CSV table of C-alpha atoms in Angstrom, one decimal:
chain,number,residue,atom,x,y,z
A,133,UNK,CA,-2.9,-39.8,-12.1
A,134,UNK,CA,0.4,-38.2,-13.1
A,135,UNK,CA,-1.3,-36.6,-16.1
A,136,UNK,CA,-4.1,-35.2,-13.9
A,137,UNK,CA,-1.6,-33.7,-11.5
A,138,UNK,CA,0.3,-32.1,-14.5
A,139,UNK,CA,-2.9,-30.8,-16.0
A,140,UNK,CA,-3.9,-29.3,-12.6
A,141,UNK,CA,-0.5,-27.6,-12.3
A,142,UNK,CA,-0.8,-26.2,-15.8
A,143,UNK,CA,-4.3,-25.0,-15.3
A,144,UNK,CA,-3.2,-23.2,-12.1
A,145,UNK,CA,-0.4,-21.5,-14.1
A,146,UNK,CA,-2.9,-20.4,-16.7
A,147,UNK,CA,-5.3,-19.0,-14.1
A,148,UNK,CA,-2.4,-17.2,-12.4
A,149,UNK,CA,-1.5,-15.5,-15.6
A,150,UNK,CA,-5.1,-14.4,-16.1
A,151,UNK,CA,-5.1,-12.6,-12.7
A,152,UNK,CA,-3.6,-9.4,-14.0
A,153,UNK,CA,-2.2,-6.9,-11.6
A,154,UNK,CA,-4.1,-3.7,-10.9
A,155,UNK,CA,-3.2,-0.6,-12.9
A,156,UNK,CA,-0.2,1.2,-11.4
A,157,UNK,CA,3.6,1.4,-11.6
A,158,UNK,CA,5.2,-1.1,-9.3
A,159,UNK,CA,7.4,0.6,-6.6
A,160,UNK,CA,11.0,-0.4,-6.6
A,161,UNK,CA,11.6,-2.6,-3.6
A,162,UNK,CA,14.8,-3.3,-1.7
A,163,UNK,CA,15.9,-4.1,1.8
A,164,UNK,CA,15.1,-1.5,4.5
A,165,UNK,CA,17.7,1.1,5.2
A,166,UNK,CA,18.7,3.0,8.2
A,167,UNK,CA,16.6,6.1,9.0
A,168,UNK,CA,17.8,9.6,10.0
A,169,UNK,CA,17.1,10.6,13.5
A,170,UNK,CA,16.9,14.3,12.8
A,171,UNK,CA,15.1,15.4,9.6
A,172,UNK,CA,15.8,18.9,8.2
A,173,UNK,CA,12.9,21.2,7.9
A,174,UNK,CA,9.6,22.2,9.6
A,175,UNK,CA,7.1,19.5,10.5
A,176,UNK,CA,3.5,19.6,9.3
A,177,UNK,CA,1.1,17.2,11.1
A,178,UNK,CA,-1.0,14.9,9.0
A,179,UNK,CA,-4.7,15.5,9.1
A,180,UNK,CA,-6.3,12.0,9.1
A,181,UNK,CA,-9.8,13.2,8.2
A,182,UNK,CA,-8.4,14.8,5.0
A,183,UNK,CA,-5.9,12.0,4.1
A,184,UNK,CA,-6.8,8.8,2.3
A,185,UNK,CA,-5.4,5.4,1.3
A,186,UNK,CA,-7.4,3.5,-1.3
A,187,UNK,CA,-6.3,0.0,-2.2
A,188,UNK,CA,-7.2,-2.2,-5.2
A,189,UNK,CA,-6.6,-5.9,-5.5
A,190,UNK,CA,-7.5,-8.0,-8.6
A,191,UNK,CA,-8.2,-11.6,-9.2
A,192,UNK,CA,-9.2,-13.8,-12.1
A,193,UNK,CA,-12.9,-13.0,-11.8
A,194,UNK,CA,-12.7,-9.3,-11.0
A,195,UNK,CA,-11.3,-6.8,-8.4
A,196,UNK,CA,-12.0,-5.4,-5.0
A,197,UNK,CA,-11.4,-1.9,-3.7
A,198,UNK,CA,-11.3,-0.4,-0.3
A,199,UNK,CA,-9.7,1.9,2.2
A,200,UNK,CA,-7.3,1.9,5.2
A,201,UNK,CA,-7.3,4.9,7.6
A,202,UNK,CA,-4.2,7.0,8.0
A,203,UNK,CA,-3.9,7.2,11.7
A,204,UNK,CA,-1.2,9.8,12.2
A,205,UNK,CA,2.0,11.2,10.7
A,206,UNK,CA,4.1,14.2,9.7
A,207,UNK,CA,5.8,15.7,6.7
A,208,UNK,CA,8.9,17.8,6.9
A,209,UNK,CA,9.5,20.7,4.5
A,210,UNK,CA,12.6,22.9,3.9
A,211,UNK,CA,12.9,25.7,1.4
A,212,UNK,CA,9.6,24.7,-0.3
A,213,UNK,CA,10.6,21.0,-0.7
A,214,UNK,CA,9.6,17.8,1.2
A,215,UNK,CA,12.6,16.5,3.1
A,216,UNK,CA,11.1,13.7,5.1
A,217,UNK,CA,8.1,12.3,6.9
A,218,UNK,CA,6.5,9.3,8.6
A,219,UNK,CA,3.0,7.9,8.5
A,220,UNK,CA,1.0,5.3,10.6
A,221,UNK,CA,-1.9,3.2,9.2
A,222,UNK,CA,-4.6,1.7,11.3
A,223,UNK,CA,-4.8,-1.8,9.8
A,224,UNK,CA,-7.9,-2.6,11.9
A,225,UNK,CA,-9.8,-0.1,9.7
A,226,UNK,CA,-9.4,-2.1,6.5
A,227,UNK,CA,-12.7,-1.9,4.7
A,228,UNK,CA,-13.9,-3.0,1.3
A,229,UNK,CA,-16.0,-0.3,-0.5
A,230,UNK,CA,-17.3,-2.3,-3.4
A,231,UNK,CA,-19.3,-4.8,-1.4
A,232,UNK,CA,-22.2,-4.7,1.1
A,233,UNK,CA,-23.8,-6.8,3.8
A,234,UNK,CA,-22.4,-10.3,4.5
A,235,UNK,CA,-20.1,-10.3,1.5
A,236,UNK,CA,-18.4,-7.2,2.8
A,237,UNK,CA,-18.2,-8.6,6.3
A,238,UNK,CA,-16.7,-11.8,5.0
A,239,UNK,CA,-14.0,-10.1,2.9
A,240,UNK,CA,-13.1,-7.5,5.5
A,241,UNK,CA,-12.7,-10.3,8.1
A,242,UNK,CA,-10.6,-12.3,5.8
A,243,UNK,CA,-8.3,-9.4,5.0
A,244,UNK,CA,-7.8,-8.9,8.8
A,245,UNK,CA,-7.0,-12.6,9.3
A,246,UNK,CA,-3.7,-14.3,9.2
A,247,UNK,CA,-4.1,-15.2,5.5
A,248,UNK,CA,-3.7,-11.5,4.7
A,249,UNK,CA,-2.6,-8.8,7.2
A,250,UNK,CA,-2.9,-10.5,10.6
A,251,UNK,CA,-4.3,-7.4,12.2
A,252,UNK,CA,-4.6,-8.8,15.7
A,253,UNK,CA,-0.8,-9.3,15.8
A,254,UNK,CA,0.1,-6.3,13.6
A,255,UNK,CA,-2.6,-3.6,14.2
A,256,UNK,CA,-0.5,-0.9,12.5
A,257,UNK,CA,1.6,-0.4,9.4
A,258,UNK,CA,3.9,2.4,8.7
A,259,UNK,CA,6.0,4.3,6.1
A,260,UNK,CA,9.1,6.3,7.1
A,261,UNK,CA,10.6,8.4,4.3
A,262,UNK,CA,14.3,7.8,3.9
A,263,UNK,CA,15.0,9.9,0.8
A,264,UNK,CA,13.3,12.5,-1.4
A,265,UNK,CA,14.6,13.3,-4.9
A,266,UNK,CA,13.4,15.8,-7.4
A,267,UNK,CA,11.1,14.5,-10.2
A,268,UNK,CA,10.6,15.5,-13.8
A,269,UNK,CA,8.8,18.7,-12.9
A,270,UNK,CA,8.7,21.1,-9.9
A,271,UNK,CA,5.6,19.3,-8.7
A,272,UNK,CA,7.0,15.8,-9.0
A,273,UNK,CA,9.1,13.9,-6.4
A,274,UNK,CA,10.6,10.5,-6.2
A,275,UNK,CA,10.2,9.2,-2.6
A,276,UNK,CA,11.9,6.3,-0.9
A,277,UNK,CA,10.8,5.0,2.4
A,278,UNK,CA,10.8,2.0,4.7
A,279,UNK,CA,7.3,0.4,4.4
A,280,UNK,CA,6.5,-1.9,7.3
A,281,UNK,CA,3.5,-4.3,7.1
A,282,UNK,CA,3.1,-7.4,9.3
A,283,UNK,CA,6.3,-6.5,11.0
A,284,UNK,CA,8.3,-6.8,7.8
A,285,UNK,CA,10.2,-3.7,6.5
A,286,UNK,CA,11.2,-3.1,2.9
A,287,UNK,CA,12.4,0.1,1.3
A,288,UNK,CA,10.2,1.2,-1.6
A,289,UNK,CA,10.7,4.0,-4.1
A,290,UNK,CA,7.7,5.5,-5.9
A,291,UNK,CA,6.6,8.6,-7.8
A,292,UNK,CA,4.6,11.3,-6.0
A,293,UNK,CA,2.9,14.6,-6.9
A,294,UNK,CA,3.4,17.6,-4.6
A,295,UNK,CA,0.1,19.3,-5.2
A,296,UNK,CA,0.5,22.0,-2.6
A,297,UNK,CA,3.1,23.5,-0.3
A,298,UNK,CA,2.3,26.7,1.6
A,299,UNK,CA,3.2,28.1,5.0
A,300,UNK,CA,0.3,26.2,6.5
A,301,UNK,CA,-0.5,23.2,4.3
A,302,UNK,CA,1.2,20.3,2.4
A,303,UNK,CA,-0.7,18.0,0.0
A,304,UNK,CA,0.8,15.1,-1.8
A,305,UNK,CA,-0.7,12.3,-3.9
A,306,UNK,CA,0.8,9.0,-5.1
A,307,UNK,CA,-0.3,5.9,-7.0
A,308,UNK,CA,1.8,2.8,-7.0
A,309,UNK,CA,1.8,-1.0,-6.6
A,310,UNK,CA,3.6,-3.3,-4.3
A,311,UNK,CA,4.2,-7.1,-4.5
A,312,UNK,CA,2.2,-8.3,-1.5
A,313,UNK,CA,4.4,-11.4,-1.0
A,314,UNK,CA,7.3,-9.1,-0.1
A,315,UNK,CA,5.5,-8.4,3.2
A,316,UNK,CA,4.4,-12.0,3.9
A,317,UNK,CA,0.9,-11.6,2.4
A,318,UNK,CA,1.0,-15.0,0.6
A,319,UNK,CA,-2.6,-16.1,0.3
A,320,UNK,CA,-3.0,-17.1,-3.3
A,321,UNK,CA,-6.8,-17.2,-3.5
A,322,UNK,CA,-9.1,-20.0,-4.5
A,323,UNK,CA,-7.8,-22.5,-7.0
A,324,UNK,CA,-10.2,-21.3,-9.7
A,325,UNK,CA,-10.0,-17.6,-8.7
A,326,UNK,CA,-6.3,-16.8,-8.0
A,327,UNK,CA,-5.4,-13.3,-6.7
A,328,UNK,CA,-2.9,-11.0,-8.4
A,329,UNK,CA,0.6,-10.7,-7.0
A,330,UNK,CA,0.4,-6.9,-6.6
A,331,UNK,CA,-1.8,-4.4,-4.7
A,332,UNK,CA,-2.4,-0.9,-5.8
A,333,UNK,CA,-2.3,2.0,-3.4
A,334,UNK,CA,-3.7,5.5,-4.2
A,335,UNK,CA,-2.6,7.8,-1.3
A,336,UNK,CA,-3.5,11.4,-0.6
A,337,UNK,CA,-1.7,13.0,2.3
A,338,UNK,CA,-2.8,16.4,3.8
A,339,UNK,CA,-0.6,17.9,6.5
A,340,UNK,CA,-1.0,21.2,8.3
A,341,UNK,CA,0.8,23.3,10.9
């Protein structure tokens, strides 16, 4: 019996190592920090219809991709540079885009359940920018912000592209991973089809005056 248990544990470790994380640079993660009440610069309002968040999660047997709606938000700009911002996600809008029919309904329902994002208790997630640093080029920025999911806040730092800043429009894009367990998303998957530790987010924000 002991040999069987040890074999099962070893097999689980092997399967976990096979569940490679999705492509993307992992955001640096630390404890949440205090936010500034008054942000310098003019505020541009996020346009939800033009802004997107695409997520990807991987597992031993493949991957799933989907979206979450960006509900509202704003970006602050001063002297042609982003100085702050905040964004709200509608977690009830979680939708897989690689499946159809009953398989899609099953996955979407599971993602909204307590195993994953507990949407009934936590219908919104948010990101509040706490710091913006210049990146390698004029169009690059390094953004830090308090990301809150399932009521848990962590400060993350990730690279972003500032694709456009005009008198009327701001557009940014970013591509980064987070370790889901940092936000209490601990479901490991089936024993023979374990889920990767990280989730990838590809985010496009369009904000206008």
